[in-house]
Each structure stands twice: as C-alpha cells, then as structure tokens.
Tab-separated table of N, CA and C in Angstrom:
chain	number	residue	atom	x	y	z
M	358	UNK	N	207.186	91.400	220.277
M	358	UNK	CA	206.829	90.074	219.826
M	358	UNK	C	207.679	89.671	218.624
M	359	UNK	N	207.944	90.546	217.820
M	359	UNK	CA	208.634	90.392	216.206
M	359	UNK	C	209.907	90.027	216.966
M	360	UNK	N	210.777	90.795	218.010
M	360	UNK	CA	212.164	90.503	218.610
M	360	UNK	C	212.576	89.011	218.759
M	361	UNK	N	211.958	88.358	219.328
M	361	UNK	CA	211.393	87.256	220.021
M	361	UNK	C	211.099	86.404	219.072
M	362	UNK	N	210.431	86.289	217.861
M	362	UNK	CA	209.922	85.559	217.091
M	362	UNK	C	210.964	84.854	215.723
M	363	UNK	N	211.553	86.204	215.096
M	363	UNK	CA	212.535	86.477	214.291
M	363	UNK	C	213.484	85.386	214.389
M	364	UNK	N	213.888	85.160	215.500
M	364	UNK	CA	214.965	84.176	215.776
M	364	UNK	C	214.916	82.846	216.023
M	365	UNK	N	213.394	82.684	216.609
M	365	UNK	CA	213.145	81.397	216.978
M	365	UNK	C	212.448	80.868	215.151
M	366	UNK	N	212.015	81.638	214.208
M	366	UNK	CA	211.408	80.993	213.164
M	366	UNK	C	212.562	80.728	211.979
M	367	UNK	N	213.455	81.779	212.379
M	367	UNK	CA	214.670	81.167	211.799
M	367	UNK	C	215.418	79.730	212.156
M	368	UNK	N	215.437	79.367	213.439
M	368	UNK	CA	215.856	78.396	214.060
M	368	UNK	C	214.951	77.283	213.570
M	369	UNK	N	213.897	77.708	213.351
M	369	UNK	CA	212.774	76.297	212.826
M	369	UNK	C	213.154	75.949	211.143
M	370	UNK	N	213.225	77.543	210.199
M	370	UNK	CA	213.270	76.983	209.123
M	370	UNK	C	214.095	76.236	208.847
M	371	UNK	N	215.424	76.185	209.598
M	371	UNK	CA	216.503	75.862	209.498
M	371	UNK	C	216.320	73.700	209.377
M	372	UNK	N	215.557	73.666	211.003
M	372	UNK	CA	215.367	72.647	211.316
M	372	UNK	C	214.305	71.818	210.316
M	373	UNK	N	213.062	72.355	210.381
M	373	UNK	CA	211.896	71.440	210.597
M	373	UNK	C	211.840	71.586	208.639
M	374	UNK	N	212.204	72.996	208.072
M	374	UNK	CA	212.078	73.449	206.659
M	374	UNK	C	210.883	74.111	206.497
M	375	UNK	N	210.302	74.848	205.276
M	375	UNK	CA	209.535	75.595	204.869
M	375	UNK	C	207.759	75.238	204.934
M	376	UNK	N	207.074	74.313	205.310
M	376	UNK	CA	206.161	74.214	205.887
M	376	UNK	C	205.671	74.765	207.434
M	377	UNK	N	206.325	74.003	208.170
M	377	UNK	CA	205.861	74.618	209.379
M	377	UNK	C	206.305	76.244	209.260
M	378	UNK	N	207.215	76.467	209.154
M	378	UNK	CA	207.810	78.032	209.070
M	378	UNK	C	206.864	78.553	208.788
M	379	UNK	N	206.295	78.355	207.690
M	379	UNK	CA	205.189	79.635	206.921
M	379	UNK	C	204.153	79.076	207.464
M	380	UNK	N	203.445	78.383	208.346
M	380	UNK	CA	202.111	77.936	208.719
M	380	UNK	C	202.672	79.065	209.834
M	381	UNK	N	203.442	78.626	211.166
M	381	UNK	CA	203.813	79.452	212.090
M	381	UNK	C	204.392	81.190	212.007
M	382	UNK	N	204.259	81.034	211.207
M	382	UNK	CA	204.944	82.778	210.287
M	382	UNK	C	203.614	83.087	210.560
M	383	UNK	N	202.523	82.806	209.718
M	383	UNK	CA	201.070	82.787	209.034
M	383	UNK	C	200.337	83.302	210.164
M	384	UNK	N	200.688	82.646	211.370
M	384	UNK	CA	199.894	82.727	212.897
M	384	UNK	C	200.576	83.634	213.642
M	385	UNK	N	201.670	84.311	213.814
M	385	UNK	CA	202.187	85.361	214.014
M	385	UNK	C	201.586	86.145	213.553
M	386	UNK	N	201.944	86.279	212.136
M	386	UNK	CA	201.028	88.065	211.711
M	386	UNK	C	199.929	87.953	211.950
M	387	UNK	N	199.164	87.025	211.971
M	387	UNK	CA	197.349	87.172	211.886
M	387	UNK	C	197.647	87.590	213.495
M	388	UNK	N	198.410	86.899	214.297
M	388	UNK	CA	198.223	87.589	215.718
M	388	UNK	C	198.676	88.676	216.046
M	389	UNK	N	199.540	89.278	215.442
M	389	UNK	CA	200.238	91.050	215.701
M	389	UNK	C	199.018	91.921	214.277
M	390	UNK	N	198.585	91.250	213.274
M	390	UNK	CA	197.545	92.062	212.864
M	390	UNK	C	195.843	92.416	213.909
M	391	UNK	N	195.517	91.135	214.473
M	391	UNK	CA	194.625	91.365	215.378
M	391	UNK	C	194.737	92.566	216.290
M	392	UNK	N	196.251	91.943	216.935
M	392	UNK	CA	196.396	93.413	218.168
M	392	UNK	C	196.632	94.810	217.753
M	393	UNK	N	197.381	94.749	216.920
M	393	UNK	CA	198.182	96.282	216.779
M	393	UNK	C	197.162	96.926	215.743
M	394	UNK	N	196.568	96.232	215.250
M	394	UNK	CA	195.788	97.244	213.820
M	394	UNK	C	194.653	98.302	215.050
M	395	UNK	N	193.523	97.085	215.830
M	395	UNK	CA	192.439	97.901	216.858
M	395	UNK	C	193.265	99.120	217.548
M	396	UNK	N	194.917	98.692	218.095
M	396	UNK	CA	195.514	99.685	218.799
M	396	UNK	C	195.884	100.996	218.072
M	397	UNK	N	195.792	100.944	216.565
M	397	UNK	CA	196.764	101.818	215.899
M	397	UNK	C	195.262	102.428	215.761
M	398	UNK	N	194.159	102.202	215.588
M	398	UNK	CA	192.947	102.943	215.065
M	398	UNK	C	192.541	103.652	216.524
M	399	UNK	N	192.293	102.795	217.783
M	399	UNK	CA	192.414	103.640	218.700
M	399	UNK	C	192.885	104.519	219.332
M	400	UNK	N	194.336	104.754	218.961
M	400	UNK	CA	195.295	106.069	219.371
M	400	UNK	C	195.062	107.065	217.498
M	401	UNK	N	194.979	106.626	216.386
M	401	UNK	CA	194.411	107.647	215.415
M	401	UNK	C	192.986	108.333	216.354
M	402	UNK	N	191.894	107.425	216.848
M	402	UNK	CA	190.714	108.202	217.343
M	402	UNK	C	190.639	109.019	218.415
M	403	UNK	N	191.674	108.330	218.798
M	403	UNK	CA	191.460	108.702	220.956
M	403	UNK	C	192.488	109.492	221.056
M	404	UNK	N	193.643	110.243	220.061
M	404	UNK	CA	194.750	110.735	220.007
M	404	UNK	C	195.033	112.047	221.358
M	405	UNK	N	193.918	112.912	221.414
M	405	UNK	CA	193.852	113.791	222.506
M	405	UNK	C	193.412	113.586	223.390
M	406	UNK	N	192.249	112.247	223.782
M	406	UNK	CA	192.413	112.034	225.011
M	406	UNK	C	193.582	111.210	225.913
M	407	UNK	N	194.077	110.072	225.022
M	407	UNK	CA	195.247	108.921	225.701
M	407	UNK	C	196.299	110.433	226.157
M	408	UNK	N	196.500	111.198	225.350
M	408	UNK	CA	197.360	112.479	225.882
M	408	UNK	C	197.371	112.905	226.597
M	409	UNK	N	196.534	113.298	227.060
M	409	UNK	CA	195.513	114.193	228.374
M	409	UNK	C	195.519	113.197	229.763
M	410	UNK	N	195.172	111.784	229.305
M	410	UNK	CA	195.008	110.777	230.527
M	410	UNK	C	196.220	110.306	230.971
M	411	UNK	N	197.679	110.264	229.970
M	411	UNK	CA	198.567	109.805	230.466
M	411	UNK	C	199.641	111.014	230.825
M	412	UNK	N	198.960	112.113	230.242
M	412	UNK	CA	199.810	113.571	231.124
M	412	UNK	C	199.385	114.509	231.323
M	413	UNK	N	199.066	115.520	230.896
M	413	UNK	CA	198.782	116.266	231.721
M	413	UNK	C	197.548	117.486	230.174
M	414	UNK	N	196.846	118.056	230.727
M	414	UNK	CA	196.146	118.930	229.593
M	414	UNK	C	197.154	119.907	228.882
M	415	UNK	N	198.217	120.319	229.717
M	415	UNK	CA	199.207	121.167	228.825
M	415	UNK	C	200.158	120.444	227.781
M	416	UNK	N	199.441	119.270	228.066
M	416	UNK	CA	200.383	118.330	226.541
M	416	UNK	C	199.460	118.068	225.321
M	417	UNK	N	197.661	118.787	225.424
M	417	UNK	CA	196.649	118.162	224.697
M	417	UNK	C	197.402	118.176	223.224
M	418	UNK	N	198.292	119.767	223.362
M	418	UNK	CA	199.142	119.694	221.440
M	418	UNK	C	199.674	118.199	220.565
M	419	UNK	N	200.181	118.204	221.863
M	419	UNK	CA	200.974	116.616	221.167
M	419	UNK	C	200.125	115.356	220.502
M	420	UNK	N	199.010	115.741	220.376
M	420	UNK	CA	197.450	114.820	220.312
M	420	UNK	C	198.079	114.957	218.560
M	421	UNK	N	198.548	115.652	217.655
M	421	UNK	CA	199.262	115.313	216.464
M	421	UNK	C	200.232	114.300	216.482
M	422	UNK	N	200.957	114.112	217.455
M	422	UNK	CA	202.209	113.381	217.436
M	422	UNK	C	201.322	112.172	217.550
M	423	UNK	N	200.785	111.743	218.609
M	423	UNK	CA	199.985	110.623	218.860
M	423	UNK	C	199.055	109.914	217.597
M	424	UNK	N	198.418	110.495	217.016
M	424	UNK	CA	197.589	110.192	215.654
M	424	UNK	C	198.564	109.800	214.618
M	425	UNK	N	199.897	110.494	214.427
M	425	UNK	CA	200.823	109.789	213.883
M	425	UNK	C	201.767	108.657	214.111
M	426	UNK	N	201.571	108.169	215.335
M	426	UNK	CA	202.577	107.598	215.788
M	426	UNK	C	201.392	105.806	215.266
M	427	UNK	N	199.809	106.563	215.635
M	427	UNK	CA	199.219	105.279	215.503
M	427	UNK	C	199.079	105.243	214.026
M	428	UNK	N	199.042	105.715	213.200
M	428	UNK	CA	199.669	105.392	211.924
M	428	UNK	C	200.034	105.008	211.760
M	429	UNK	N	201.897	105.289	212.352
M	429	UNK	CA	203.244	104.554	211.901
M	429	UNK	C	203.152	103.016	212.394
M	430	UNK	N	201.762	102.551	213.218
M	430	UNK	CA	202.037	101.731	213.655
M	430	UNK	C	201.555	100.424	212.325
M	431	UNK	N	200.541	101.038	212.426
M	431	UNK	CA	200.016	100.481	210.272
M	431	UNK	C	200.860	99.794	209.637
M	432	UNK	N	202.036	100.830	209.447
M	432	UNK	CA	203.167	100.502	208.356
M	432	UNK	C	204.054	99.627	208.585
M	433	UNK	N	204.385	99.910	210.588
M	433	UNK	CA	205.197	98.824	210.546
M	433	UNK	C	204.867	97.405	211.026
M	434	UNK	N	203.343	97.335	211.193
M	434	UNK	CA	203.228	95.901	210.705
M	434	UNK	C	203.508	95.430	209.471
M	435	UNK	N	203.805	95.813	208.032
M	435	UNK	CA	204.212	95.533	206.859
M	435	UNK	C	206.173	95.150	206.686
M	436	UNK	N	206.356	95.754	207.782
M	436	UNK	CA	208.261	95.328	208.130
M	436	UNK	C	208.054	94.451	208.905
C-alpha cells in the first residue's frame, strides 16, 4: 500500500499543495494502522500456530522467527 501511495501523494503535494496532502496522508496511516497493528499482534500471539498451519509441525521452531517478524511489523509502520 505505502509503494503505491508514496508516489501518488507526492504527485498531489505537488499539485493541489499541503492541505489535502496531509488530510490524505492522515487517512492512509489511520488505514495501514487499523490493518497491520491487529495483524502484527496476531502473528506475536498465534506465532506457533500460523507456523504449523502454513507448514508443516517440523517447522513449530521457527514460531521465534514469526513473533519477531510481527514485531518488526510495529516498527515499520513508523517508516
């Protein structure tokens, strides 16, 4: 969504100037904070099962990697 967005809000500030930009900026993050924050807390909780359901029980280890990854996802809503 950020790929996608980046370019077209540049193209606006350019045009329309610093109002709409930051109203439409404003509604972006509130909409990638809605989605990704529930997703990043659900793979921290659910870390060994999403593991298990999307491969196999001899991967349950990787249930660390997963809890971190929904972390990293935290942070990079802040980039």
């Amino acid at each position: 969504m950020i790929v996608v967005t980046v370019p077209r809000l540049a193209c606006l500030y350019g045009q329309k100037g610093g109002e709409f930009f930051q109203k439409l900026a404003r509604q972006i993050a509130d909409l990638l904070v809605t989605l990704a924050l529930p997703a990043a807390c659900a793979l921290f909780a659910l870390g060994e099962e999403v593991v298990i359901l999307t491969a196999d029980l001899d991967f349950a280890p990787a249930a660390g990697a997963m809890k971190l990854l929904g972390l990293a996802l935290v942070f990079s809503l802040l980039g």
